[in-house]
Amino acid sequence: MKVKADQLADAVMDELLAYSQEVTDELKEAVTEVTEQCLADIKQKAPVRKGKKSGAYKRGWKAKKAFESKEDIRFVIHNPKEYRLAHLLEFGHAKVNGGRVPGFAHILPAEQKAAVALENKAKVAVKK
């Protein structure tokens, strides 16, 4: 492609904008993939209570797209039905008659794994 000297700045800006949008699109795709994997990890490691509501907490986890624009995408992973249990199960809680129930870490490990995976995908997207 031939560019005249007076059009060089515009040509460089056009290429930079195209590159920027390509990286943005790849990062948005990476965020979506990592969100799906994080949700699967949480569901896999979530504790299951024995009884009539067994598995309701585990099945209740959902990923929801909170925001999307041309440059940005955000997801929220949450448990809309059993949201009160997440903190108690993750960190443990006190018993009524004394003592403690130990925590069962299932959210934090998935979050940390997702952060590392997204960082690696971002590095790959920028290097392309």
JSON list of C-alpha atoms in Angstrom, two decimals:
[
{"chain": "A", "resi": 1, "resn": "MET", "atom": "CA", "xyz": [0.00, 0.00, 0.00]},
{"chain": "A", "resi": 2, "resn": "LYS", "atom": "CA", "xyz": [1.44, 3.33, -1.04]},
{"chain": "A", "resi": 3, "resn": "VAL", "atom": "CA", "xyz": [0.94, 6.34, 1.18]},
{"chain": "A", "resi": 4, "resn": "LYS", "atom": "CA", "xyz": [1.92, 9.91, 0.46]},
{"chain": "A", "resi": 5, "resn": "ALA", "atom": "CA", "xyz": [3.90, 11.75, 3.12]},
{"chain": "A", "resi": 6, "resn": "ASP", "atom": "CA", "xyz": [1.00, 14.05, 4.02]},
{"chain": "A", "resi": 7, "resn": "GLN", "atom": "CA", "xyz": [-1.28, 11.02, 4.54]},
{"chain": "A", "resi": 8, "resn": "LEU", "atom": "CA", "xyz": [1.17, 9.04, 6.67]},
{"chain": "A", "resi": 9, "resn": "ALA", "atom": "CA", "xyz": [-0.25, 10.14, 10.02]},
{"chain": "A", "resi": 10, "resn": "ASP", "atom": "CA", "xyz": [-3.78, 9.15, 8.99]},
{"chain": "A", "resi": 11, "resn": "ALA", "atom": "CA", "xyz": [-2.60, 5.78, 7.68]},
{"chain": "A", "resi": 12, "resn": "VAL", "atom": "CA", "xyz": [-0.72, 5.03, 10.90]},
{"chain": "A", "resi": 13, "resn": "MET", "atom": "CA", "xyz": [-3.77, 6.03, 13.00]},
{"chain": "A", "resi": 14, "resn": "ASP", "atom": "CA", "xyz": [-6.04, 3.79, 10.92]},
{"chain": "A", "resi": 15, "resn": "GLU", "atom": "CA", "xyz": [-3.73, 0.81, 11.41]},
{"chain": "A", "resi": 16, "resn": "LEU", "atom": "CA", "xyz": [-3.43, 1.45, 15.14]},
{"chain": "A", "resi": 17, "resn": "LEU", "atom": "CA", "xyz": [-7.21, 1.67, 15.48]},
{"chain": "A", "resi": 18, "resn": "ALA", "atom": "CA", "xyz": [-7.65, -1.56, 13.54]},
{"chain": "A", "resi": 19, "resn": "TYR", "atom": "CA", "xyz": [-5.04, -3.30, 15.74]},
{"chain": "A", "resi": 20, "resn": "SER", "atom": "CA", "xyz": [-6.67, -1.92, 18.87]},
{"chain": "A", "resi": 21, "resn": "GLN", "atom": "CA", "xyz": [-10.09, -3.24, 17.84]},
{"chain": "A", "resi": 22, "resn": "GLU", "atom": "CA", "xyz": [-8.64, -6.67, 16.99]},
{"chain": "A", "resi": 23, "resn": "VAL", "atom": "CA", "xyz": [-7.02, -6.90, 20.42]},
{"chain": "A", "resi": 24, "resn": "THR", "atom": "CA", "xyz": [-10.23, -5.70, 22.08]},
{"chain": "A", "resi": 25, "resn": "ASP", "atom": "CA", "xyz": [-12.30, -8.32, 20.27]},
{"chain": "A", "resi": 26, "resn": "GLU", "atom": "CA", "xyz": [-9.87, -11.08, 21.25]},
{"chain": "A", "resi": 27, "resn": "LEU", "atom": "CA", "xyz": [-9.86, -9.92, 24.87]},
{"chain": "A", "resi": 28, "resn": "LYS", "atom": "CA", "xyz": [-13.66, -9.85, 24.97]},
{"chain": "A", "resi": 29, "resn": "GLU", "atom": "CA", "xyz": [-13.70, -13.41, 23.64]},
{"chain": "A", "resi": 30, "resn": "ALA", "atom": "CA", "xyz": [-11.09, -14.42, 26.22]},
{"chain": "A", "resi": 31, "resn": "VAL", "atom": "CA", "xyz": [-13.13, -12.89, 29.04]},
{"chain": "A", "resi": 32, "resn": "THR", "atom": "CA", "xyz": [-16.18, -14.85, 27.89]},
{"chain": "A", "resi": 33, "resn": "GLU", "atom": "CA", "xyz": [-14.23, -18.13, 27.75]},
{"chain": "A", "resi": 34, "resn": "VAL", "atom": "CA", "xyz": [-12.60, -17.57, 31.14]},
{"chain": "A", "resi": 35, "resn": "THR", "atom": "CA", "xyz": [-15.98, -16.71, 32.68]},
{"chain": "A", "resi": 36, "resn": "GLU", "atom": "CA", "xyz": [-17.49, -19.95, 31.40]},
{"chain": "A", "resi": 37, "resn": "GLN", "atom": "CA", "xyz": [-14.54, -21.94, 32.75]},
{"chain": "A", "resi": 38, "resn": "CYS", "atom": "CA", "xyz": [-14.67, -20.17, 36.12]},
{"chain": "A", "resi": 39, "resn": "LEU", "atom": "CA", "xyz": [-18.39, -20.91, 36.39]},
{"chain": "A", "resi": 40, "resn": "ALA", "atom": "CA", "xyz": [-17.74, -24.58, 35.59]},
{"chain": "A", "resi": 41, "resn": "ASP", "atom": "CA", "xyz": [-14.99, -24.72, 38.23]},
{"chain": "A", "resi": 42, "resn": "ILE", "atom": "CA", "xyz": [-17.24, -23.21, 40.90]},
{"chain": "A", "resi": 43, "resn": "LYS", "atom": "CA", "xyz": [-20.07, -25.60, 40.04]},
{"chain": "A", "resi": 44, "resn": "GLN", "atom": "CA", "xyz": [-17.71, -28.57, 40.11]},
{"chain": "A", "resi": 45, "resn": "LYS", "atom": "CA", "xyz": [-16.24, -27.73, 43.53]},
{"chain": "A", "resi": 46, "resn": "ALA", "atom": "CA", "xyz": [-19.38, -26.39, 45.22]},
{"chain": "A", "resi": 47, "resn": "PRO", "atom": "CA", "xyz": [-20.50, -28.44, 48.21]},
{"chain": "A", "resi": 48, "resn": "VAL", "atom": "CA", "xyz": [-23.71, -30.46, 48.06]},
{"chain": "A", "resi": 49, "resn": "ARG", "atom": "CA", "xyz": [-26.00, -30.82, 51.05]},
{"chain": "A", "resi": 50, "resn": "LYS", "atom": "CA", "xyz": [-27.63, -34.13, 51.74]},
{"chain": "A", "resi": 51, "resn": "GLY", "atom": "CA", "xyz": [-31.39, -33.90, 51.94]},
{"chain": "A", "resi": 52, "resn": "LYS", "atom": "CA", "xyz": [-34.37, -32.69, 49.99]},
{"chain": "A", "resi": 53, "resn": "LYS", "atom": "CA", "xyz": [-32.65, -29.60, 48.53]},
{"chain": "A", "resi": 54, "resn": "SER", "atom": "CA", "xyz": [-29.48, -31.46, 47.65]},
{"chain": "A", "resi": 55, "resn": "GLY", "atom": "CA", "xyz": [-27.56, -29.77, 44.88]},
{"chain": "A", "resi": 56, "resn": "ALA", "atom": "CA", "xyz": [-29.64, -26.56, 44.79]},
{"chain": "A", "resi": 57, "resn": "TYR", "atom": "CA", "xyz": [-26.63, -24.43, 45.78]},
{"chain": "A", "resi": 58, "resn": "LYS", "atom": "CA", "xyz": [-24.39, -26.13, 43.23]},
{"chain": "A", "resi": 59, "resn": "ARG", "atom": "CA", "xyz": [-26.94, -25.87, 40.40]},
{"chain": "A", "resi": 60, "resn": "GLY", "atom": "CA", "xyz": [-27.78, -22.26, 41.25]},
{"chain": "A", "resi": 61, "resn": "TRP", "atom": "CA", "xyz": [-24.54, -20.69, 40.01]},
{"chain": "A", "resi": 62, "resn": "LYS", "atom": "CA", "xyz": [-25.01, -18.47, 36.94]},
{"chain": "A", "resi": 63, "resn": "ALA", "atom": "CA", "xyz": [-22.89, -16.16, 34.82]},
{"chain": "A", "resi": 64, "resn": "LYS", "atom": "CA", "xyz": [-24.56, -12.93, 33.75]},
{"chain": "A", "resi": 65, "resn": "LYS", "atom": "CA", "xyz": [-23.27, -10.35, 31.30]},
{"chain": "A", "resi": 66, "resn": "ALA", "atom": "CA", "xyz": [-23.36, -7.16, 33.35]},
{"chain": "A", "resi": 67, "resn": "PHE", "atom": "CA", "xyz": [-22.15, -4.74, 30.68]},
{"chain": "A", "resi": 68, "resn": "GLU", "atom": "CA", "xyz": [-20.89, -4.73, 27.12]},
{"chain": "A", "resi": 69, "resn": "SER", "atom": "CA", "xyz": [-19.72, -1.91, 24.88]},
{"chain": "A", "resi": 70, "resn": "LYS", "atom": "CA", "xyz": [-17.44, -1.68, 21.88]},
{"chain": "A", "resi": 71, "resn": "GLU", "atom": "CA", "xyz": [-14.35, -1.67, 24.11]},
{"chain": "A", "resi": 72, "resn": "ASP", "atom": "CA", "xyz": [-15.47, -3.47, 27.26]},
{"chain": "A", "resi": 73, "resn": "ILE", "atom": "CA", "xyz": [-17.30, -6.53, 28.56]},
{"chain": "A", "resi": 74, "resn": "ARG", "atom": "CA", "xyz": [-18.07, -7.47, 32.15]},
{"chain": "A", "resi": 75, "resn": "PHE", "atom": "CA", "xyz": [-19.56, -10.61, 33.64]},
{"chain": "A", "resi": 76, "resn": "VAL", "atom": "CA", "xyz": [-20.86, -11.38, 37.11]},
{"chain": "A", "resi": 77, "resn": "ILE", "atom": "CA", "xyz": [-20.81, -14.93, 38.44]},
{"chain": "A", "resi": 78, "resn": "HIS", "atom": "CA", "xyz": [-23.36, -15.30, 41.19]},
{"chain": "A", "resi": 79, "resn": "ASN", "atom": "CA", "xyz": [-25.87, -17.60, 42.83]},
{"chain": "A", "resi": 80, "resn": "PRO", "atom": "CA", "xyz": [-29.20, -15.76, 42.62]},
{"chain": "A", "resi": 81, "resn": "LYS", "atom": "CA", "xyz": [-31.22, -18.30, 44.64]},
{"chain": "A", "resi": 82, "resn": "GLU", "atom": "CA", "xyz": [-28.77, -19.34, 47.35]},
{"chain": "A", "resi": 83, "resn": "TYR", "atom": "CA", "xyz": [-26.67, -16.16, 47.56]},
{"chain": "A", "resi": 84, "resn": "ARG", "atom": "CA", "xyz": [-26.79, -16.11, 51.36]},
{"chain": "A", "resi": 85, "resn": "LEU", "atom": "CA", "xyz": [-24.86, -19.37, 51.54]},
{"chain": "A", "resi": 86, "resn": "ALA", "atom": "CA", "xyz": [-21.86, -18.40, 49.42]},
{"chain": "A", "resi": 87, "resn": "HIS", "atom": "CA", "xyz": [-20.00, -16.47, 52.12]},
{"chain": "A", "resi": 88, "resn": "LEU", "atom": "CA", "xyz": [-20.88, -18.96, 54.87]},
{"chain": "A", "resi": 89, "resn": "LEU", "atom": "CA", "xyz": [-19.75, -21.97, 52.86]},
{"chain": "A", "resi": 90, "resn": "GLU", "atom": "CA", "xyz": [-16.62, -20.29, 51.52]},
{"chain": "A", "resi": 91, "resn": "PHE", "atom": "CA", "xyz": [-15.31, -19.01, 54.87]},
{"chain": "A", "resi": 92, "resn": "GLY", "atom": "CA", "xyz": [-17.12, -21.10, 57.48]},
{"chain": "A", "resi": 93, "resn": "HIS", "atom": "CA", "xyz": [-19.43, -19.87, 60.22]},
{"chain": "A", "resi": 94, "resn": "ALA", "atom": "CA", "xyz": [-20.22, -20.16, 63.92]},
{"chain": "A", "resi": 95, "resn": "LYS", "atom": "CA", "xyz": [-22.60, -22.83, 65.16]},
{"chain": "A", "resi": 96, "resn": "VAL", "atom": "CA", "xyz": [-25.64, -21.96, 67.26]},
{"chain": "A", "resi": 97, "resn": "ASN", "atom": "CA", "xyz": [-24.40, -23.86, 70.34]},
{"chain": "A", "resi": 98, "resn": "GLY", "atom": "CA", "xyz": [-20.76, -22.90, 70.00]},
{"chain": "A", "resi": 99, "resn": "GLY", "atom": "CA", "xyz": [-17.93, -24.02, 67.80]},
{"chain": "A", "resi": 100, "resn": "ARG", "atom": "CA", "xyz": [-17.36, -23.38, 64.13]},
{"chain": "A", "resi": 101, "resn": "VAL", "atom": "CA", "xyz": [-18.16, -25.02, 60.84]},
{"chain": "A", "resi": 102, "resn": "PRO", "atom": "CA", "xyz": [-15.02, -25.00, 58.67]},
{"chain": "A", "resi": 103, "resn": "GLY", "atom": "CA", "xyz": [-15.08, -23.18, 55.37]},
{"chain": "A", "resi": 104, "resn": "PHE", "atom": "CA", "xyz": [-15.06, -24.99, 52.05]},
{"chain": "A", "resi": 105, "resn": "ALA", "atom": "CA", "xyz": [-13.10, -22.88, 49.58]},
{"chain": "A", "resi": 106, "resn": "HIS", "atom": "CA", "xyz": [-14.70, -23.26, 46.17]},
{"chain": "A", "resi": 107, "resn": "ILE", "atom": "CA", "xyz": [-15.05, -19.69, 44.89]},
{"chain": "A", "resi": 108, "resn": "LEU", "atom": "CA", "xyz": [-11.59, -18.26, 45.62]},
{"chain": "A", "resi": 109, "resn": "PRO", "atom": "CA", "xyz": [-9.62, -21.05, 43.88]},
{"chain": "A", "resi": 110, "resn": "ALA", "atom": "CA", "xyz": [-11.79, -20.68, 40.76]},
{"chain": "A", "resi": 111, "resn": "GLU", "atom": "CA", "xyz": [-11.34, -16.90, 40.84]},
{"chain": "A", "resi": 112, "resn": "GLN", "atom": "CA", "xyz": [-7.56, -17.18, 41.14]},
{"chain": "A", "resi": 113, "resn": "LYS", "atom": "CA", "xyz": [-7.40, -19.74, 38.33]},
{"chain": "A", "resi": 114, "resn": "ALA", "atom": "CA", "xyz": [-9.53, -17.44, 36.14]},
{"chain": "A", "resi": 115, "resn": "ALA", "atom": "CA", "xyz": [-7.27, -14.45, 36.83]},
{"chain": "A", "resi": 116, "resn": "VAL", "atom": "CA", "xyz": [-4.18, -16.37, 35.73]},
{"chain": "A", "resi": 117, "resn": "ALA", "atom": "CA", "xyz": [-5.93, -17.76, 32.65]},
{"chain": "A", "resi": 118, "resn": "LEU", "atom": "CA", "xyz": [-7.17, -14.31, 31.61]},
{"chain": "A", "resi": 119, "resn": "GLU", "atom": "CA", "xyz": [-3.73, -12.79, 32.09]},
{"chain": "A", "resi": 120, "resn": "ASN", "atom": "CA", "xyz": [-2.18, -15.48, 29.87]},
{"chain": "A", "resi": 121, "resn": "LYS", "atom": "CA", "xyz": [-4.85, -15.02, 27.19]},
{"chain": "A", "resi": 122, "resn": "ALA", "atom": "CA", "xyz": [-4.33, -11.25, 27.29]},
{"chain": "A", "resi": 123, "resn": "LYS", "atom": "CA", "xyz": [-0.60, -11.65, 26.74]},
{"chain": "A", "resi": 124, "resn": "VAL", "atom": "CA", "xyz": [-1.25, -13.89, 23.73]},
{"chain": "A", "resi": 125, "resn": "ALA", "atom": "CA", "xyz": [-3.81, -11.47, 22.29]},
{"chain": "A", "resi": 126, "resn": "VAL", "atom": "CA", "xyz": [-1.46, -8.49, 22.53]},
{"chain": "A", "resi": 127, "resn": "LYS", "atom": "CA", "xyz": [1.49, -10.38, 21.00]},
{"chain": "A", "resi": 128, "resn": "LYS", "atom": "CA", "xyz": [-0.45, -11.40, 17.87]}
]
